[in-house]
mmCIF file of C-alpha atoms in Angstrom:
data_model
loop_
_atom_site.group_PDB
_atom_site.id
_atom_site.type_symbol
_atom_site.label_atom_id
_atom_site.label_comp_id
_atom_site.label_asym_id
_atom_site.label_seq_id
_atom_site.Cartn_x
_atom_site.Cartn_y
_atom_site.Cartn_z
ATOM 1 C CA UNK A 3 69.275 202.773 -207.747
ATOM 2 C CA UNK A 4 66.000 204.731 -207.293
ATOM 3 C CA UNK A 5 65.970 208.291 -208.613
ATOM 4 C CA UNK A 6 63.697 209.067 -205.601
ATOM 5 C CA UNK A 7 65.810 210.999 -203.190
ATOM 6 C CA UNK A 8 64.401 211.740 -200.121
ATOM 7 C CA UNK A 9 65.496 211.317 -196.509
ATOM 8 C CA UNK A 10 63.889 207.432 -195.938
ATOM 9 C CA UNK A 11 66.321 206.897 -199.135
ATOM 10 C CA UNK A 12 69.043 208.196 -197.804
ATOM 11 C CA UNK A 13 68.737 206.305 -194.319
ATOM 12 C CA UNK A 14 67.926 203.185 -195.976
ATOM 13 C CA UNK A 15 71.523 203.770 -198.097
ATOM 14 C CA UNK A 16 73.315 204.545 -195.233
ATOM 15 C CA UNK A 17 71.990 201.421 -193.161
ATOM 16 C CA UNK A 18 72.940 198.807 -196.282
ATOM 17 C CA UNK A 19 76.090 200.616 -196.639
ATOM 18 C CA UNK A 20 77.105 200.235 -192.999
ATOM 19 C CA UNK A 21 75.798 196.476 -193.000
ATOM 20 C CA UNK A 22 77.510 195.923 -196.289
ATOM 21 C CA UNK A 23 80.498 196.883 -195.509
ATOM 22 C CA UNK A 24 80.988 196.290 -191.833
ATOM 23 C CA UNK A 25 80.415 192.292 -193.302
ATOM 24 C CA UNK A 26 83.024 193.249 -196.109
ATOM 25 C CA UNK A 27 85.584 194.588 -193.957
ATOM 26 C CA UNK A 28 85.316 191.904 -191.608
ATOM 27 C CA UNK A 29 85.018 188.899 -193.819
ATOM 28 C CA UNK A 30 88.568 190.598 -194.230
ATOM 29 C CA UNK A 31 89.880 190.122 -191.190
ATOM 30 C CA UNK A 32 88.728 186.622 -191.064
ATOM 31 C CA UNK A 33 90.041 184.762 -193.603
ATOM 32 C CA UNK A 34 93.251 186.725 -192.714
ATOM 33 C CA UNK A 35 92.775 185.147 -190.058
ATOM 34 C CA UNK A 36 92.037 181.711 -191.070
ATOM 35 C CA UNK A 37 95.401 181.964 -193.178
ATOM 36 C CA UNK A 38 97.465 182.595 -190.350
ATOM 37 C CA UNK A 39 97.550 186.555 -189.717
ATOM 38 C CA UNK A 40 96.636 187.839 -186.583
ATOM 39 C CA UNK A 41 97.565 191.424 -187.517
ATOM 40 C CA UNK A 42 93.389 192.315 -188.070
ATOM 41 C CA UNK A 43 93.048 190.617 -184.740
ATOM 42 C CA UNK A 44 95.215 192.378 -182.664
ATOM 43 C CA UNK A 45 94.173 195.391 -184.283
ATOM 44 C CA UNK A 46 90.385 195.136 -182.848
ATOM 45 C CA UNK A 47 89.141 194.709 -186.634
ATOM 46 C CA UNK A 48 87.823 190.789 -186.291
ATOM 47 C CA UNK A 49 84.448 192.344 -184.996
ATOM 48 C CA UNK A 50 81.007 192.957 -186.395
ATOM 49 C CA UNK A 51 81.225 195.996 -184.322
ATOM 50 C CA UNK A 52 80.499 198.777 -187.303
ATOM 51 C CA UNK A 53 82.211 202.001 -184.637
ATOM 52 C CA UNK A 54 85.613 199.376 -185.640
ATOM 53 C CA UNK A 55 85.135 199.496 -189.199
ATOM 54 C CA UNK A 56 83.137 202.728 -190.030
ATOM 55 C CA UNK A 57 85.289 205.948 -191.445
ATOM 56 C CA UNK A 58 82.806 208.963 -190.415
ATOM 57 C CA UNK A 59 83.884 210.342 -193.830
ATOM 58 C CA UNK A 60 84.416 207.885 -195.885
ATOM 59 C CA UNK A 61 81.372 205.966 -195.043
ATOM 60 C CA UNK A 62 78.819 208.382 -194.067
ATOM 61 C CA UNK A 63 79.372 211.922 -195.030
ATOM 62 C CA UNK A 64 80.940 211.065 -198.378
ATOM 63 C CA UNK A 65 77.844 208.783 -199.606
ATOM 64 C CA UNK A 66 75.075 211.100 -198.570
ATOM 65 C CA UNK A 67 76.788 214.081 -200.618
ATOM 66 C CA UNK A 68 77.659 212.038 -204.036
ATOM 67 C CA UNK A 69 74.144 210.574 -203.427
ATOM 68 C CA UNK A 70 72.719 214.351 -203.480
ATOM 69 C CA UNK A 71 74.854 215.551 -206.279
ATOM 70 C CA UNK A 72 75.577 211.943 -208.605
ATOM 71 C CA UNK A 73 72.209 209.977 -207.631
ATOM 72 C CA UNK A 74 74.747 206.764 -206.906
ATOM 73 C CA UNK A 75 76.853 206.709 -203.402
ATOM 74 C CA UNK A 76 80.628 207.052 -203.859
ATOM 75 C CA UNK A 77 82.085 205.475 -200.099
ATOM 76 C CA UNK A 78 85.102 203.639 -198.343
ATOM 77 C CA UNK A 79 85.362 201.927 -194.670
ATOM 78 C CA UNK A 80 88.553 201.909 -193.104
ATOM 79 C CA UNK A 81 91.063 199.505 -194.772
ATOM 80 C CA UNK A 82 91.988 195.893 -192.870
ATOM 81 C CA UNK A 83 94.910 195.648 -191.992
ATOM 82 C CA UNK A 84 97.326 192.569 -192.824
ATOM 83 C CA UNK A 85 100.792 191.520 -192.656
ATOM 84 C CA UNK A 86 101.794 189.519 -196.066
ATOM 85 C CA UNK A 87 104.948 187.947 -194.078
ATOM 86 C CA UNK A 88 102.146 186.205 -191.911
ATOM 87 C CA UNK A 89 99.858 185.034 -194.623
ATOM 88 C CA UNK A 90 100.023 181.455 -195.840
ATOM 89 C CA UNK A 91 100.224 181.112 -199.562
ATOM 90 C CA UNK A 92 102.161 184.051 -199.983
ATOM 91 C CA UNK A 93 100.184 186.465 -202.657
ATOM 92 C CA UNK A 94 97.518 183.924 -203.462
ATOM 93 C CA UNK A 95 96.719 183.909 -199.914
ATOM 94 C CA UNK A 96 96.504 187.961 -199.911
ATOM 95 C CA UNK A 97 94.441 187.613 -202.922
ATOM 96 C CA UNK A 98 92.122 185.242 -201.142
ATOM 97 C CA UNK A 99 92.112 187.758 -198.279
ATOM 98 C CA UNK A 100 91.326 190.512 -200.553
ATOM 99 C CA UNK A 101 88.579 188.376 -202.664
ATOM 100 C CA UNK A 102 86.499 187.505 -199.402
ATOM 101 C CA UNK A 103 85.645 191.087 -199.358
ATOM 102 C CA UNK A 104 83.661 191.514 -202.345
ATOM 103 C CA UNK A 105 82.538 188.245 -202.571
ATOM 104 C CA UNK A 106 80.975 188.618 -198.861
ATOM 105 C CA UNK A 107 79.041 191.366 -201.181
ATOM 106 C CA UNK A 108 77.885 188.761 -203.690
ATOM 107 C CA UNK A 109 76.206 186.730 -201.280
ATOM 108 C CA UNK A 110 74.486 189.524 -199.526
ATOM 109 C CA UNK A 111 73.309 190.806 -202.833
ATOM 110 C CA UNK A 112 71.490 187.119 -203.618
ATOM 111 C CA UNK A 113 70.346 186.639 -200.129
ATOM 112 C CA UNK A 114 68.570 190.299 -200.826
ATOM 113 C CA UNK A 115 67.611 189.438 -204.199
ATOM 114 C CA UNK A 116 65.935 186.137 -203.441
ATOM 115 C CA UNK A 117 63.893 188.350 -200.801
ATOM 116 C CA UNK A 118 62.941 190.772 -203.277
ATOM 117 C CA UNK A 119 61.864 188.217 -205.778
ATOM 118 C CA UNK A 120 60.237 185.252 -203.719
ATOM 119 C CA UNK A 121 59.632 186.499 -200.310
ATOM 120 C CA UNK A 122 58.558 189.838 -199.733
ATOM 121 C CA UNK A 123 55.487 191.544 -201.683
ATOM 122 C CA UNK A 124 55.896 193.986 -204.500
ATOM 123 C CA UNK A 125 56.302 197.716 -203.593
ATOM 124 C CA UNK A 126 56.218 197.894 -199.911
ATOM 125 C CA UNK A 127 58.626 199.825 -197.939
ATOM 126 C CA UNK A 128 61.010 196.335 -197.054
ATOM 127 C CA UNK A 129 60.795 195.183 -200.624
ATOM 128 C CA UNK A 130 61.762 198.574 -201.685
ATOM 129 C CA UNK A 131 64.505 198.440 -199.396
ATOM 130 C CA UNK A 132 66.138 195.147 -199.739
ATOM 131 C CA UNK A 133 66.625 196.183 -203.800
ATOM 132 C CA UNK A 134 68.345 198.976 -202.484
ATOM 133 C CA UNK A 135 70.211 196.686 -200.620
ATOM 134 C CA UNK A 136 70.786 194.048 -203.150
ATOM 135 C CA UNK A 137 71.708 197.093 -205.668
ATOM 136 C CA UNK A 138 74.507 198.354 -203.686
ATOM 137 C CA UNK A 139 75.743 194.875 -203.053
ATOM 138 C CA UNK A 140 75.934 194.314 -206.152
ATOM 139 C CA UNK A 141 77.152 197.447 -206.877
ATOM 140 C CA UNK A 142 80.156 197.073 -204.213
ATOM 141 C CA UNK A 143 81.341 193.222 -205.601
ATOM 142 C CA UNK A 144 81.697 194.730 -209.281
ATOM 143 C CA UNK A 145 83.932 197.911 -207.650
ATOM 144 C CA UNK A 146 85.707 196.452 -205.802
ATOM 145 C CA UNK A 147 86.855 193.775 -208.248
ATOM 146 C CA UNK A 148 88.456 196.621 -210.491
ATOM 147 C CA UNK A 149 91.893 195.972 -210.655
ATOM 148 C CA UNK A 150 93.270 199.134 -209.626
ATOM 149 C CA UNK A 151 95.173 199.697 -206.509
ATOM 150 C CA UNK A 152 93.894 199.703 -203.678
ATOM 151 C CA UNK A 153 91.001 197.870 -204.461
ATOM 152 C CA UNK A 154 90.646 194.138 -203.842
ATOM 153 C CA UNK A 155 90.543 193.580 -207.304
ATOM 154 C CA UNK A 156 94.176 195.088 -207.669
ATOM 155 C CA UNK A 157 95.426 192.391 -204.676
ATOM 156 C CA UNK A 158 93.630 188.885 -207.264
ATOM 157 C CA UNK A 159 95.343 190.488 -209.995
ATOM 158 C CA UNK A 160 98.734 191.254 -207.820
ATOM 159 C CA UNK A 161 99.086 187.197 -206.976
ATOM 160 C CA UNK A 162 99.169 186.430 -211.124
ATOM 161 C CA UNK A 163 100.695 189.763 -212.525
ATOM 162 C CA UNK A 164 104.163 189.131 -213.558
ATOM 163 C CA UNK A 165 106.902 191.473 -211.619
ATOM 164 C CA UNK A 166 106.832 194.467 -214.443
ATOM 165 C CA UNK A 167 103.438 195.098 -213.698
ATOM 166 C CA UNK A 168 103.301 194.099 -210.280
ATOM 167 C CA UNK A 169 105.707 197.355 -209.819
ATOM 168 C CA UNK A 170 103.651 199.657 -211.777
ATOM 169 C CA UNK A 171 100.690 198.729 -209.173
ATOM 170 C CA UNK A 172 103.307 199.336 -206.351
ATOM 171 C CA UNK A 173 103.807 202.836 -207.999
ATOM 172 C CA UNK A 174 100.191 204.105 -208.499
ATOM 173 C CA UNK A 175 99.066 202.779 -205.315
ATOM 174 C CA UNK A 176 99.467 206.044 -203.511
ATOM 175 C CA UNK A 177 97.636 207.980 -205.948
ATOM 176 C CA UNK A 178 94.918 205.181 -206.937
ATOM 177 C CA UNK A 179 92.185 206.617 -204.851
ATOM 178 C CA UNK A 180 92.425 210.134 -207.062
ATOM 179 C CA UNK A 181 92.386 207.852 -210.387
ATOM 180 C CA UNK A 182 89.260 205.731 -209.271
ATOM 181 C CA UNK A 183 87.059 208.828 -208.349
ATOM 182 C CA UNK A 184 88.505 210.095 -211.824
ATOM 183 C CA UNK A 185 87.433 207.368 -213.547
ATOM 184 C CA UNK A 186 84.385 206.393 -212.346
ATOM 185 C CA UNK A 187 83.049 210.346 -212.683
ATOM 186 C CA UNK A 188 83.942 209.509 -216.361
ATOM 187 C CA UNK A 189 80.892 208.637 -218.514
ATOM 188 C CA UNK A 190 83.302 206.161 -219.730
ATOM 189 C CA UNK A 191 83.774 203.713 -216.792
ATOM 190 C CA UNK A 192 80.671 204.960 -215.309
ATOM 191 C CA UNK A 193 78.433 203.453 -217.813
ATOM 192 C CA UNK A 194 80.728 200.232 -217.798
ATOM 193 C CA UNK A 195 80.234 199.510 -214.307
ATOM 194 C CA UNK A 196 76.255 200.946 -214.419
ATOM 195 C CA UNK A 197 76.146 197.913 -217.538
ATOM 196 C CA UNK A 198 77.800 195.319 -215.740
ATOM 197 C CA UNK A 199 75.997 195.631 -212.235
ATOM 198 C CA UNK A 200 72.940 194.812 -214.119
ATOM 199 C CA UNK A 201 74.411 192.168 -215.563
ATOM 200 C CA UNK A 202 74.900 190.941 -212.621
ATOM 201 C CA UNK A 203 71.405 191.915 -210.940
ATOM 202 C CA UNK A 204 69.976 190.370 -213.875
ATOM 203 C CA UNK A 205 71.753 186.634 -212.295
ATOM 204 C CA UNK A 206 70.552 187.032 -209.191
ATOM 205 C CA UNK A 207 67.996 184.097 -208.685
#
């Protein structure tokens, strides 16, 4: 993302964010849905309605501080809620909940990056914006995809991990928000995930 912070920057973060994940969270809900689970429905959360998804923390305050102090938002919407005893497929239907998350972030990032590269003109204020918007969505699929409890990555991995393991992720679950801030603050993971989002902006068409 730009180095260029100044307050157009920061509202045009905060607008892809709340887009971005307002889609995440409910692509969610809806294929919890389609797999039998009403629990996300009940719960008012199968709704493109950001006030149903949006953590005023998490999602706004947090992002506009670690982009001020880190350059790169750190950020969070309000978990969706589902009830495995309802889900068809047992865990492989929780990980196909859990995968329609970031992969909902995928597409949005090459929807943005085919209008950044064949639609709009070079350096104008909505070209400059969708690669901000194409950045973070890239930037959210490759997060979200670590396998580390509680993010969606640690649910694909859950529905394959053999029972050892799958009670290790049942342990550090509690504390695995602490241990991704950790680690992604570390130069170490930092510049892994930096590397492989533009490996992945890099396959955008």
């Amino acid at each position: 993302m730009t180095d260029s912070i100044n307050l157009t920057y920061i509202i045009v973060v905060i607008v892809s964010i709340i887009v971005s994940l307002v889609i995440h969270e409910f692509m969610h809900a809806y294929v919890g849905h389609l797999l039998g689970d009403s629990t996300a429905q009940e719960q008012g959360r199968l709704t493109l309605n950001p006030l149903k998804h949006v953590d005023p923390f998490m999602t706004v305050i947090l992002p506009i501080i670690t982009i001020l102090i880190f350059h790169a938002p750190i950020l969070a919407a309000k978990p969706v809620p589902f009830n495995p005893d309802r889900v068809k497929f047992d865990e492989f239907g929780a990980a196909m909940i859990a995968a329609a998350g970031p992969f909902s972030n995928l597409l949005l990032a090459i929807i943005g990056g085919v209008l950044v590269n064949h639609v709009l003109p070079g350096q104008t204020f909505w070209s400059d914006a969708f690669t901000v918007f194409t950045e973070l969505n890239v930037a959210l699929f490759v997060f979200n995809l670590l396998p580390i409890p509680p993010l969606d990555g640690s649910r694909v991995l859950y529905a394959v991990a053999p029972e050892p393991l799958q009670e290790v992720m049942r342990t550090i679950e509690p504390y695995g928000l602490f241990v991704i801030f950790a680690l992604v603050l570390s130069a170490g993971l930092g510049g892994f995930l930096l590397s492989l989002n533009q490996s992945v902006l890099n396959l955008l068409p």
